[in-house]
mmCIF file of C-alpha atoms in Angstrom:
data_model
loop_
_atom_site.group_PDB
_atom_site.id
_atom_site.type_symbol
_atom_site.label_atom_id
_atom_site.label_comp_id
_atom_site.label_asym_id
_atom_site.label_seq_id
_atom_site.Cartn_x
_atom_site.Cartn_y
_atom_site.Cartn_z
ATOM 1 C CA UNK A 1 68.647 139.066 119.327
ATOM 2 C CA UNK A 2 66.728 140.133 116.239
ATOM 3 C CA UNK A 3 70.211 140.757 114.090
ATOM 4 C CA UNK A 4 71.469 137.348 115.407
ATOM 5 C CA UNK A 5 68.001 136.086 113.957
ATOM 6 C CA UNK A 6 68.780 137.946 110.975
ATOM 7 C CA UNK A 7 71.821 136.945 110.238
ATOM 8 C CA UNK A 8 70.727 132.768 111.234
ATOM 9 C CA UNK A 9 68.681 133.401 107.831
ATOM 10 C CA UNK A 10 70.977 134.807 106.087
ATOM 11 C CA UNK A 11 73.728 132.166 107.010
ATOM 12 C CA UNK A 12 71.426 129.271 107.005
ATOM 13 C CA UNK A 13 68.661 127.748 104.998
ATOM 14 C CA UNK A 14 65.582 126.904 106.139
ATOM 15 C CA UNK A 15 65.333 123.685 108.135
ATOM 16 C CA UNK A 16 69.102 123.816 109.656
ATOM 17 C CA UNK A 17 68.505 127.286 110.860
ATOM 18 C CA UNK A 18 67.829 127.443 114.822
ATOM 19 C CA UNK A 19 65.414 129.326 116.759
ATOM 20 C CA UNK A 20 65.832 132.236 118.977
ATOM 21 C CA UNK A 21 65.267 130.802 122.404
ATOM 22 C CA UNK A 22 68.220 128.233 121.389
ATOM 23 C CA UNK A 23 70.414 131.843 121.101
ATOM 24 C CA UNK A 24 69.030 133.514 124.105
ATOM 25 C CA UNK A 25 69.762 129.973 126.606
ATOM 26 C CA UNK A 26 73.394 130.197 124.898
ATOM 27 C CA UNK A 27 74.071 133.503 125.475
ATOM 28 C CA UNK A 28 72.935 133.464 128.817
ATOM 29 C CA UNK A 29 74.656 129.957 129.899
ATOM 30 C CA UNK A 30 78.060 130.652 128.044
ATOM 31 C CA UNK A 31 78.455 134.299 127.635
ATOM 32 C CA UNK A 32 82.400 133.521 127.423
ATOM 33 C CA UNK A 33 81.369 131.185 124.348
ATOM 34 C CA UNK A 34 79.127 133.842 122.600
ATOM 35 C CA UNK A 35 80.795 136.378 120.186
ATOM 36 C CA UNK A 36 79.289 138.806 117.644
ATOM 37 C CA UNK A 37 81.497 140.874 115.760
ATOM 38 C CA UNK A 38 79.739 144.616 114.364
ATOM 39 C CA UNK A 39 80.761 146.688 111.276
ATOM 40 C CA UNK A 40 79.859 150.082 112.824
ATOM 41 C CA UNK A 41 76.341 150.043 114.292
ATOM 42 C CA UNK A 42 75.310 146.099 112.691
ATOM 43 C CA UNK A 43 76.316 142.714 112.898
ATOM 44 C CA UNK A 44 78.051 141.042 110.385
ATOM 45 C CA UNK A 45 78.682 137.441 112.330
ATOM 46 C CA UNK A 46 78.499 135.792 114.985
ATOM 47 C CA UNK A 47 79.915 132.179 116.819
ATOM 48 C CA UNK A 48 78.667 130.516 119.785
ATOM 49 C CA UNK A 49 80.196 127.779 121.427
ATOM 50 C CA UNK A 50 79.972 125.215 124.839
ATOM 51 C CA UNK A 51 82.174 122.813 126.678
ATOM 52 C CA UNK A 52 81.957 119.679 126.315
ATOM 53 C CA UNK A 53 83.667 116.249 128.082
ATOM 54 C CA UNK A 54 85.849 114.972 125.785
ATOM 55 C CA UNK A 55 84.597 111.617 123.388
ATOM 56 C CA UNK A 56 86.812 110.449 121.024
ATOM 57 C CA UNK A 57 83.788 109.916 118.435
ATOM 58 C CA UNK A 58 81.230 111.869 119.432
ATOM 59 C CA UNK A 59 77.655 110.898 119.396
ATOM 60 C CA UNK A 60 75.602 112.198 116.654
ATOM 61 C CA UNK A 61 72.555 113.289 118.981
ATOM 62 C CA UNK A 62 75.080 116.179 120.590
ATOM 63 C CA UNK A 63 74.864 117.940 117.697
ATOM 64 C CA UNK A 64 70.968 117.799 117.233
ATOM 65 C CA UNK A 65 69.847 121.579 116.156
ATOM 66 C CA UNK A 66 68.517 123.409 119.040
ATOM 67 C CA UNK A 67 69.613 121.090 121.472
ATOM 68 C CA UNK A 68 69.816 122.619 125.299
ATOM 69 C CA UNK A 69 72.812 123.715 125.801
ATOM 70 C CA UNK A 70 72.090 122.377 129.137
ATOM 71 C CA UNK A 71 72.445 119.206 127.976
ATOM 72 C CA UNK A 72 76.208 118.818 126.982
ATOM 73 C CA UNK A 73 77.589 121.831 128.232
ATOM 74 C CA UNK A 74 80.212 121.527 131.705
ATOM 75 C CA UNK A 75 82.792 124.172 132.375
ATOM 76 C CA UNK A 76 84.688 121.173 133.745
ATOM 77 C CA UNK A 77 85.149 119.804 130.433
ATOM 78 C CA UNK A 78 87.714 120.051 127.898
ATOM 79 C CA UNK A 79 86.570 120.255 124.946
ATOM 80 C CA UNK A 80 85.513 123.317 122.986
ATOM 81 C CA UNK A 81 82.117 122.612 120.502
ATOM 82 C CA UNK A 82 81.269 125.553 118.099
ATOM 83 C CA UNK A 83 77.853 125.120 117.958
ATOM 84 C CA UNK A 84 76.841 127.821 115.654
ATOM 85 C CA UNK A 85 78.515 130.485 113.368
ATOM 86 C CA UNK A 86 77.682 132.228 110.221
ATOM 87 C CA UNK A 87 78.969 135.855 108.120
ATOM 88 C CA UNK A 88 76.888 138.068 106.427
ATOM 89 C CA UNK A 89 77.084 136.758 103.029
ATOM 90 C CA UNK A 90 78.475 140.402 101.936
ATOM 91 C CA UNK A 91 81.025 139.769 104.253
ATOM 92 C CA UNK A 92 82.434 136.685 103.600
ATOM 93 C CA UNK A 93 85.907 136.583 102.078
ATOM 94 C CA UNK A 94 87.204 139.367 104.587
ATOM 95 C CA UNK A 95 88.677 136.944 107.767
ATOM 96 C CA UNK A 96 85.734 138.223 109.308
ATOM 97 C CA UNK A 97 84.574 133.446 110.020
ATOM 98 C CA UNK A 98 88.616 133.242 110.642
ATOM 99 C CA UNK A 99 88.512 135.632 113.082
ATOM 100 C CA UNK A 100 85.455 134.827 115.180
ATOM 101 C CA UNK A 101 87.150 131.026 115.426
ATOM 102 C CA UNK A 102 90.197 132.168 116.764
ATOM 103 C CA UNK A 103 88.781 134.901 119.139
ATOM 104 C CA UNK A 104 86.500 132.143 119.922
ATOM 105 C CA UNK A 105 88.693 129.561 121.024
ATOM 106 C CA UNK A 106 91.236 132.079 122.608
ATOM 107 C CA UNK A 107 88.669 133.810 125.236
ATOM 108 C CA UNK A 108 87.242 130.309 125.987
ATOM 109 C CA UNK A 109 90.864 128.989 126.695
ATOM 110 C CA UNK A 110 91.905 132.005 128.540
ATOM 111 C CA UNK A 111 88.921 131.164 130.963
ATOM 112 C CA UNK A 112 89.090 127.641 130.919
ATOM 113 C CA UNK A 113 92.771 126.673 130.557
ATOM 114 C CA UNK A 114 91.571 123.147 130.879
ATOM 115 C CA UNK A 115 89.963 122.691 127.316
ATOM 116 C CA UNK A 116 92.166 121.177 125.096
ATOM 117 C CA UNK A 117 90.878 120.530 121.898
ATOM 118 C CA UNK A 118 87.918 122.072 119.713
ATOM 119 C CA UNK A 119 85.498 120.082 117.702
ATOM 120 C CA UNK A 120 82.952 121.143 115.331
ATOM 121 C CA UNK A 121 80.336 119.808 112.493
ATOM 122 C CA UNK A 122 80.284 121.864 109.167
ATOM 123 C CA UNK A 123 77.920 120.626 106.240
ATOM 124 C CA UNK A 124 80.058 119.152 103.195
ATOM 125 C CA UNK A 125 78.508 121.744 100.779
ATOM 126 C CA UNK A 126 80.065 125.013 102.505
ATOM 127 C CA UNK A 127 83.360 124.654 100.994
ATOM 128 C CA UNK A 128 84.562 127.989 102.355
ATOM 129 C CA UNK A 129 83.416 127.069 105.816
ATOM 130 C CA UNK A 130 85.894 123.652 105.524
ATOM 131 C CA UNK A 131 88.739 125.733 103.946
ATOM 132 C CA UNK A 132 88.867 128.137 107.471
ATOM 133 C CA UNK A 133 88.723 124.941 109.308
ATOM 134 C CA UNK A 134 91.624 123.170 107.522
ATOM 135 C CA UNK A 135 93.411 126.178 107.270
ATOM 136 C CA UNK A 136 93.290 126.402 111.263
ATOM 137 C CA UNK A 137 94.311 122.854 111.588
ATOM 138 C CA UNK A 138 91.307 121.274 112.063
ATOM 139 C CA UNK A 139 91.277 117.283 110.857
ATOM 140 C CA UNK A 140 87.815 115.387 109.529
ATOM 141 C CA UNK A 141 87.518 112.872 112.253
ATOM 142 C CA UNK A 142 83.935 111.373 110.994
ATOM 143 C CA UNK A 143 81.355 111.803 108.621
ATOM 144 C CA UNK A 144 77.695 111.837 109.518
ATOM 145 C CA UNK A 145 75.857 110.968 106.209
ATOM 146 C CA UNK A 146 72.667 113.185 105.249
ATOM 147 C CA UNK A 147 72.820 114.696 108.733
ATOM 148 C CA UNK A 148 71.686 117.895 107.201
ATOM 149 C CA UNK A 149 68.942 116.248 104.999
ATOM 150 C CA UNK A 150 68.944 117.372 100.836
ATOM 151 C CA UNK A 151 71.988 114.712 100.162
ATOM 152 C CA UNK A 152 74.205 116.991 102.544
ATOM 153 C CA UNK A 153 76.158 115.695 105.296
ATOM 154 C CA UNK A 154 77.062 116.660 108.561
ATOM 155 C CA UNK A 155 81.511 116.561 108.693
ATOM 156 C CA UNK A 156 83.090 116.397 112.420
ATOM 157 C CA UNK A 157 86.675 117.754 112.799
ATOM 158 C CA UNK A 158 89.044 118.497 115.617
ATOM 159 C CA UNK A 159 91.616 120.422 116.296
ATOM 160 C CA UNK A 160 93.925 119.428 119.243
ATOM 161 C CA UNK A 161 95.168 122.905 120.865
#
């Protein structure tokens, strides 16, 4: 948990960065949902994930930071949320955020052959983070204005699998 803490600072700034009991009730609900991928002996990202019942817009209070996953999460539903994922900044650039999606979504469907589509929120000032999205066919569906707070705002998009 501590290099999952680590790399939370690393990938976030302060005030959008979640705590450690928010990690540890993920990993423990969702294991399927919960992926870390190591460069030898150390982390160097991570993605977590729930499912959710499908809304067509969905409500901005699902993606509150350290919300329970308790509170959303149904392994009847059919939607896939990534709730969390960051790379080492050192990292980035590699596929290493491409690759975590994919493996992501793959082991979740695998498991849960009902989910079909994936939705996520990414802040409109990580560029890089909206580039892997579009790139894997993810579409902006919504907008949540200042979501993030600092003028930065919270972007919804789905991809349809």
């Amino acid at each position: 948990l501590g290099d999952i803490m680590y790399l939370e600072g690393r990938g976030f700034r302060d005030g959008i960065a979640e705590k450690a009991e928010t990690f540890i009730e993920r990993r423990q609900t969702f294991p399927q949902g919960f992926i870390v991928v190591t460069s030898l002996t150390f982390p160097v990202g991570y993605i977590t994930s729930e499912i959710w019942k499908y809304n067509q817009i969905v409500p901005i209070e699902n993606f509150a930071l350290n919300h329970s996953i308790k509170d959303f999460h149904t392994i009847e539903g059919t939607e896939l949320y990534i709730s969390s994922t960051t790379v080492e900044p050192e990292y980035r650039g590699k596929g290493i955020g491409n690759l975590l999606l994919n493996s992501c979504i793959k082991n979740v469907t695998d498991n849960f052959p009902q989910v079909k589509s994936v939705v996520l929120m990414v802040n409109d000032s990580w560029p890089d983070a909206i580039h892997i999205y579009t790139k894997n066919n993810f579409k902006w569906i919504h907008r949540y204005e200042n979501f993030f707070g600092n003028n930065e705002s919270g972007i919804i998009m789905r991809k349809l699998l």
